[in-house]
Short mmCIF file of C-alpha atoms in Angstrom, two decimals:
data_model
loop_
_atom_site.label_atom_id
_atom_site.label_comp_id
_atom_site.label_asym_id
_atom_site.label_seq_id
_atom_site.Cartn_x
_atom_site.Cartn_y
_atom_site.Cartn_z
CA UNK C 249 29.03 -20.62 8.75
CA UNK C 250 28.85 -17.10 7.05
CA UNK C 251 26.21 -15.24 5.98
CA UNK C 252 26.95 -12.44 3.01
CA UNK C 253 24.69 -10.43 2.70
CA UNK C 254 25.00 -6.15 1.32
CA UNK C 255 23.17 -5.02 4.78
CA UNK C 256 24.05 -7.10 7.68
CA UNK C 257 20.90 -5.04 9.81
CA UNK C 258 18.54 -5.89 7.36
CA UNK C 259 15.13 -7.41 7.60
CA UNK C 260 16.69 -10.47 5.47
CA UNK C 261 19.77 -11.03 7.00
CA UNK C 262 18.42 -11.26 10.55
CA UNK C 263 15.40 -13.10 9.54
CA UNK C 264 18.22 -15.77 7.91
CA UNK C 265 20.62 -15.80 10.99
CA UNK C 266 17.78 -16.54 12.95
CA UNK C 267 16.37 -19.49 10.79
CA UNK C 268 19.70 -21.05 11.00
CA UNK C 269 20.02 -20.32 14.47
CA UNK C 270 16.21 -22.33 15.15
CA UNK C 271 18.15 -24.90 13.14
CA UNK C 272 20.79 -25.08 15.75
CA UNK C 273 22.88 -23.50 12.58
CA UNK C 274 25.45 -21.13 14.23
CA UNK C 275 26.47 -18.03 11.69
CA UNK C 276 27.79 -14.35 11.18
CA UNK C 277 26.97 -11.59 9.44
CA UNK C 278 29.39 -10.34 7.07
CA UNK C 279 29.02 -7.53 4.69
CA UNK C 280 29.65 -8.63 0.78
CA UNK C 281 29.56 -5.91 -1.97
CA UNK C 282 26.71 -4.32 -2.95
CA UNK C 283 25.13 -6.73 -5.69
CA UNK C 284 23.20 -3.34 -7.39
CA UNK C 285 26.03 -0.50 -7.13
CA UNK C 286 28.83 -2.52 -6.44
CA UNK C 287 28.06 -6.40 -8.37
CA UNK C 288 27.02 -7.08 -11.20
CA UNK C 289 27.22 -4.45 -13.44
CA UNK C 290 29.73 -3.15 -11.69
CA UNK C 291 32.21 -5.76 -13.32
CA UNK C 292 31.24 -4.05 -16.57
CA UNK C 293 32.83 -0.67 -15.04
CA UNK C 294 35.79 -1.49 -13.32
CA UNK C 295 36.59 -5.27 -13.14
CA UNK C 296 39.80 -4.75 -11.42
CA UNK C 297 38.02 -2.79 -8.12
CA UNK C 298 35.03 -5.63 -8.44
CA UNK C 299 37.54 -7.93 -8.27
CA UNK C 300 39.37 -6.57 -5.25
CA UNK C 301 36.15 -6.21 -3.60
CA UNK C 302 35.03 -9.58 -3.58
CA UNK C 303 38.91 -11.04 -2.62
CA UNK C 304 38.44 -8.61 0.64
CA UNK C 305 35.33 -10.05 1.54
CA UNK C 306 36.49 -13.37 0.89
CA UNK C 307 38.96 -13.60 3.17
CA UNK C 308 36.74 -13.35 6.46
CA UNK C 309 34.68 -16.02 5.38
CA UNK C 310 35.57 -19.94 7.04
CA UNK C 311 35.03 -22.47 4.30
CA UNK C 312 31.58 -21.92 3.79
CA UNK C 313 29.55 -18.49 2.42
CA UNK C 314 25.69 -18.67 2.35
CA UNK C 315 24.07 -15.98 0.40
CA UNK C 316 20.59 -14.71 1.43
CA UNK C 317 19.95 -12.71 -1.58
CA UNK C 318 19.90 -13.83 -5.69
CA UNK C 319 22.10 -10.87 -6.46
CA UNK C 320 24.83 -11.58 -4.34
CA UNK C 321 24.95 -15.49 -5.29
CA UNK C 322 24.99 -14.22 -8.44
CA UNK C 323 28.10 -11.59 -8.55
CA UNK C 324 30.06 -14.40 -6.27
CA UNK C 325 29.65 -17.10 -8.68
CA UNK C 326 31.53 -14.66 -11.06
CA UNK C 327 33.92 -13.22 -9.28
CA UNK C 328 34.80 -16.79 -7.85
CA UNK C 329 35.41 -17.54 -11.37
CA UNK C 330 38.19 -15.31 -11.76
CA UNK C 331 39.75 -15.35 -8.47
CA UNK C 332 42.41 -17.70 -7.96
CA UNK C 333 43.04 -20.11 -5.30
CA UNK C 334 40.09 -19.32 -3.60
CA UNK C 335 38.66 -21.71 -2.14
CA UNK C 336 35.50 -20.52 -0.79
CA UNK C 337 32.17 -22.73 -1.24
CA UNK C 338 29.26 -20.35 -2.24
CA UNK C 339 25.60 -21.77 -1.14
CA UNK C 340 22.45 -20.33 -1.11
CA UNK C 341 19.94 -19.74 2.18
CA UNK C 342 17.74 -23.25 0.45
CA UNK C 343 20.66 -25.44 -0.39
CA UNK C 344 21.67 -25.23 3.64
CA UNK C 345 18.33 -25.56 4.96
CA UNK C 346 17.48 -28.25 2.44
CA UNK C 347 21.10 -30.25 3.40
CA UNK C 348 19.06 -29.81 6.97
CA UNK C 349 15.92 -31.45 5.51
CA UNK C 350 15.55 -34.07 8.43
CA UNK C 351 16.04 -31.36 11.37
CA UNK C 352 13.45 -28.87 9.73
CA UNK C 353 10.95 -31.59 8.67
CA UNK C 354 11.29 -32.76 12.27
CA UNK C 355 10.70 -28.86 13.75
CA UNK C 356 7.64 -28.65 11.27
CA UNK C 357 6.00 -31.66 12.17
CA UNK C 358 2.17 -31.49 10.94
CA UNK C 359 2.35 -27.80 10.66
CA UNK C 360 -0.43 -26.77 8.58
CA UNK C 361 0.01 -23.11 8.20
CA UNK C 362 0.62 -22.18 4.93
CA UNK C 363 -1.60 -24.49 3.16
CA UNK C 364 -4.91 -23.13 2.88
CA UNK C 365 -2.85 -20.26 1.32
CA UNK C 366 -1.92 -19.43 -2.19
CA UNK C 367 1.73 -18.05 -2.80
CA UNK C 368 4.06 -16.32 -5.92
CA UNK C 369 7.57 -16.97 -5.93
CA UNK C 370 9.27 -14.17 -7.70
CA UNK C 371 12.62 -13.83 -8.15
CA UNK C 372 15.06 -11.69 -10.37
CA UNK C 373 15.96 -12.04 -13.87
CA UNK C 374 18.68 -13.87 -14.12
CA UNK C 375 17.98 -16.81 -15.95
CA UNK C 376 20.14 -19.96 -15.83
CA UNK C 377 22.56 -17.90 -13.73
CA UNK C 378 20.61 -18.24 -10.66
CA UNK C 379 18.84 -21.92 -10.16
CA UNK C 380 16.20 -21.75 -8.23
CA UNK C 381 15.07 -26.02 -7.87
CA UNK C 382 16.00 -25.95 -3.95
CA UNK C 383 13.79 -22.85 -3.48
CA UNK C 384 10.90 -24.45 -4.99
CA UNK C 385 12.00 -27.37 -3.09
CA UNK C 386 11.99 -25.87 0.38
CA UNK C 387 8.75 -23.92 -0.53
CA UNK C 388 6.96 -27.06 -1.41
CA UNK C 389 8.25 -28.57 1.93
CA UNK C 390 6.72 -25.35 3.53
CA UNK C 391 3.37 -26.09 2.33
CA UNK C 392 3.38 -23.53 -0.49
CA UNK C 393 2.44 -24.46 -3.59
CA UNK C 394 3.71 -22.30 -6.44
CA UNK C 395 4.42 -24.39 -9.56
CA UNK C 396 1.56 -22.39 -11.28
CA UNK C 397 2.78 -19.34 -10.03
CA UNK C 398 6.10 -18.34 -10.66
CA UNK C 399 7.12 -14.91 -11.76
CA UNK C 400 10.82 -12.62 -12.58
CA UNK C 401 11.53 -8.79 -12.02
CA UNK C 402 13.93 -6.70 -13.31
CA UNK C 403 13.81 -4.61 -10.01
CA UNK C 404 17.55 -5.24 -10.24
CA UNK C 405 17.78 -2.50 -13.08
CA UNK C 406 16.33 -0.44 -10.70
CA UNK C 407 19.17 1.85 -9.80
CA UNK C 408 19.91 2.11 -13.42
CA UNK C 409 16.79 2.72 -15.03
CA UNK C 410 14.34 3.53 -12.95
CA UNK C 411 11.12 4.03 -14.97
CA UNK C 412 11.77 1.37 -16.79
CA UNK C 413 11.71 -1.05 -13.51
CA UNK C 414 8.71 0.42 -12.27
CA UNK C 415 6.30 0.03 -15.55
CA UNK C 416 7.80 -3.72 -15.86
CA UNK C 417 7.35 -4.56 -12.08
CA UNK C 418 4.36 -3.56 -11.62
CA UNK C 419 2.81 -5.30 -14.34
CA UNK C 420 4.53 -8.04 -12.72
CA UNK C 421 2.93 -7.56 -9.40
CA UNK C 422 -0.44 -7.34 -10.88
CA UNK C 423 0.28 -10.11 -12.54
CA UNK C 424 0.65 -11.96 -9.88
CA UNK C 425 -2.22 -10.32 -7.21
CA UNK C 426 -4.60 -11.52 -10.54
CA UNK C 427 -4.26 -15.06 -9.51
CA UNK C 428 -5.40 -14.42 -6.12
CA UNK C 429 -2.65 -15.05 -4.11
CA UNK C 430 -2.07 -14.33 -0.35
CA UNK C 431 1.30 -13.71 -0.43
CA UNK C 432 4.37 -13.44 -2.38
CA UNK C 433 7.64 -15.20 -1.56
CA UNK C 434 11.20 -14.13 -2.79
CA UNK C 435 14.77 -14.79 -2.54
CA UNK C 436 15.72 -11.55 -4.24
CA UNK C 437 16.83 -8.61 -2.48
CA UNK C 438 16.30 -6.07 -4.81
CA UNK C 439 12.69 -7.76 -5.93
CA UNK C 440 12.12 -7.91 -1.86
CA UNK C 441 13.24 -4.23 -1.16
CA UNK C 442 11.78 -2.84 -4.85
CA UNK C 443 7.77 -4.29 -3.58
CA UNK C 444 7.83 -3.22 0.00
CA UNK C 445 9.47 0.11 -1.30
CA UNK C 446 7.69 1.50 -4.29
CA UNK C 447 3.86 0.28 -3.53
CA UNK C 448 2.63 3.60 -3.81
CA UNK C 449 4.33 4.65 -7.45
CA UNK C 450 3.44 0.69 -8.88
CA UNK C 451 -0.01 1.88 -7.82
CA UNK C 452 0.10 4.98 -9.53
CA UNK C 453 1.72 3.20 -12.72
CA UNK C 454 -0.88 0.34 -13.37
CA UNK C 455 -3.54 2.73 -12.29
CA UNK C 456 -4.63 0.19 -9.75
CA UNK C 457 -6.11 0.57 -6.03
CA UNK C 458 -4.43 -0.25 -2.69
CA UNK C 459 -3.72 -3.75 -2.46
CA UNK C 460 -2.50 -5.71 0.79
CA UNK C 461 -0.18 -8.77 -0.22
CA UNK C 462 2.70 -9.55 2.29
CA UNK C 463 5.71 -9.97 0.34
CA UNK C 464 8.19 -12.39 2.41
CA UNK C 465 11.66 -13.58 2.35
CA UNK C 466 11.94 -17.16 2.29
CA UNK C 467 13.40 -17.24 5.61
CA UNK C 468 10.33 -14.96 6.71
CA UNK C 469 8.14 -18.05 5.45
CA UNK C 470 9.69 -20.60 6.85
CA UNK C 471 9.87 -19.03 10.22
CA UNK C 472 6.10 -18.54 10.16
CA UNK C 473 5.38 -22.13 9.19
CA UNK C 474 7.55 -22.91 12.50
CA UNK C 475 5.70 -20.90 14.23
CA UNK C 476 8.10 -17.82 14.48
CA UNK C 477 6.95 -14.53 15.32
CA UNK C 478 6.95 -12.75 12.40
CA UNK C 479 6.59 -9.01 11.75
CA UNK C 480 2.56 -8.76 12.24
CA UNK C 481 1.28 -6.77 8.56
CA UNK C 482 3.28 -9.56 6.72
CA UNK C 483 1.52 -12.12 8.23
CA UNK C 484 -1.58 -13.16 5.33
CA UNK C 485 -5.09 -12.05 6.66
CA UNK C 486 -6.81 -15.36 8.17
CA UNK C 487 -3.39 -16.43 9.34
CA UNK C 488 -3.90 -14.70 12.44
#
């Protein structure tokens, strides 16, 4: 099993190998294309070098490719769509751990730690493009409840229009901290990086004080709810 993720020494991507890895799941880390600078839009730019890209990172990969990250999913399914004879199956981090529902229901037993605690799931903008039912799946079987909840960014603008993505995500974020949550949860790199990055200047937008909401990966989550260690200021106050 492969993971693909832009930055194979992220916070993310080793959070993810280790999940699987707890799952008795054994994976590499590969680097795909950038899903900002090098994805998406990108294809809009230069189709034919997007294109190439994607075939080069396509070839290391055995059978199976699990993305980490929305973006990434994303810019595969298209470029898969256009590559010929490539037969390379594209899954997200949720769809393996929820074909591996058995094993981690078994590892979670009663586990009980996430549900006196009120979650967001946020993810990126991108619509029907990206479906999100196994993440809402695995976060229900996590204990988080977030049906009520449920918020997009366009942090993946970001790198293209910058003020923009700030005013919009942090009305977002606010948006979210107003319903009193503990923590959010994502599955979106650039919402993910975009949060623990820019605090400060989404602050300094909304005019609002210093807040202290974890944001997590979903592999971050599940870890804790199996009783991971887990980086110690993204851990919810009253969870330690």
């Amino acid at each position: 099993m492969t993971i693909l993720t832009h930055n194979t020494e992220s916070t993310i991507a080793k959070s993810s190998q280790k999940l699987l890895h707890t799952l008795g799941l054994q994976s590499a880390l590969i680097s795909a294309p950038d899903s900002l600078q090098h994805g998406l839009l990108a294809m809009l730019c230069d189709e034919n070098a997007w294109l190439q890209s994607w075939c080069e990172c396509f070839k290391y990969v055995e059978q199976q490719a699990v993305f980490v990250d929305e973006e990434s999913f994303v810019a595969a399914s298209f470029a898969l769509q256009k590559i010929p004879n490539c037969d390379c199956q594209i899954l997200r981090l949720s769809d393996v751990l929820l074909a591996h529902k058995g094993a981690l229901t078994s590892m979670l037993g009663d586990s009980l730690r996430w549900r006196e605690f009120r979650a967001a799931y946020c993810s990126s903008a991108f619509g029907n493009f990206y479906d999100k039912t196994h993440d809402f799946a695995l976060l229900e079987l996590l204990g988080l409840q977030t049906e009520h909840t449920r918020y997009e960014t366009v942090a993946h603008i970001s790198a293209f229009n910058p003020e923009a993505a700030l005013h919009e995500n942090a009305r977002v974020y606010y948006a979210m901290v107003d319903c009193g949550i503990d923590v959010i949860v994502s599955s979106a790199w650039s919402t993910f990086s975009f949060f623990e990055k820019q605090a400060k200047k989404m602050q300094q937008c909304a005019g609002r004080g210093t807040l202290d909401v974890p944001i997590l990966h979903l592999s971050e989550a599940a870890l804790i709810a199996l009783g991971q260690a887990a980086t110690p200021h993204k851990i919810p106050l009253g969870m330690l």
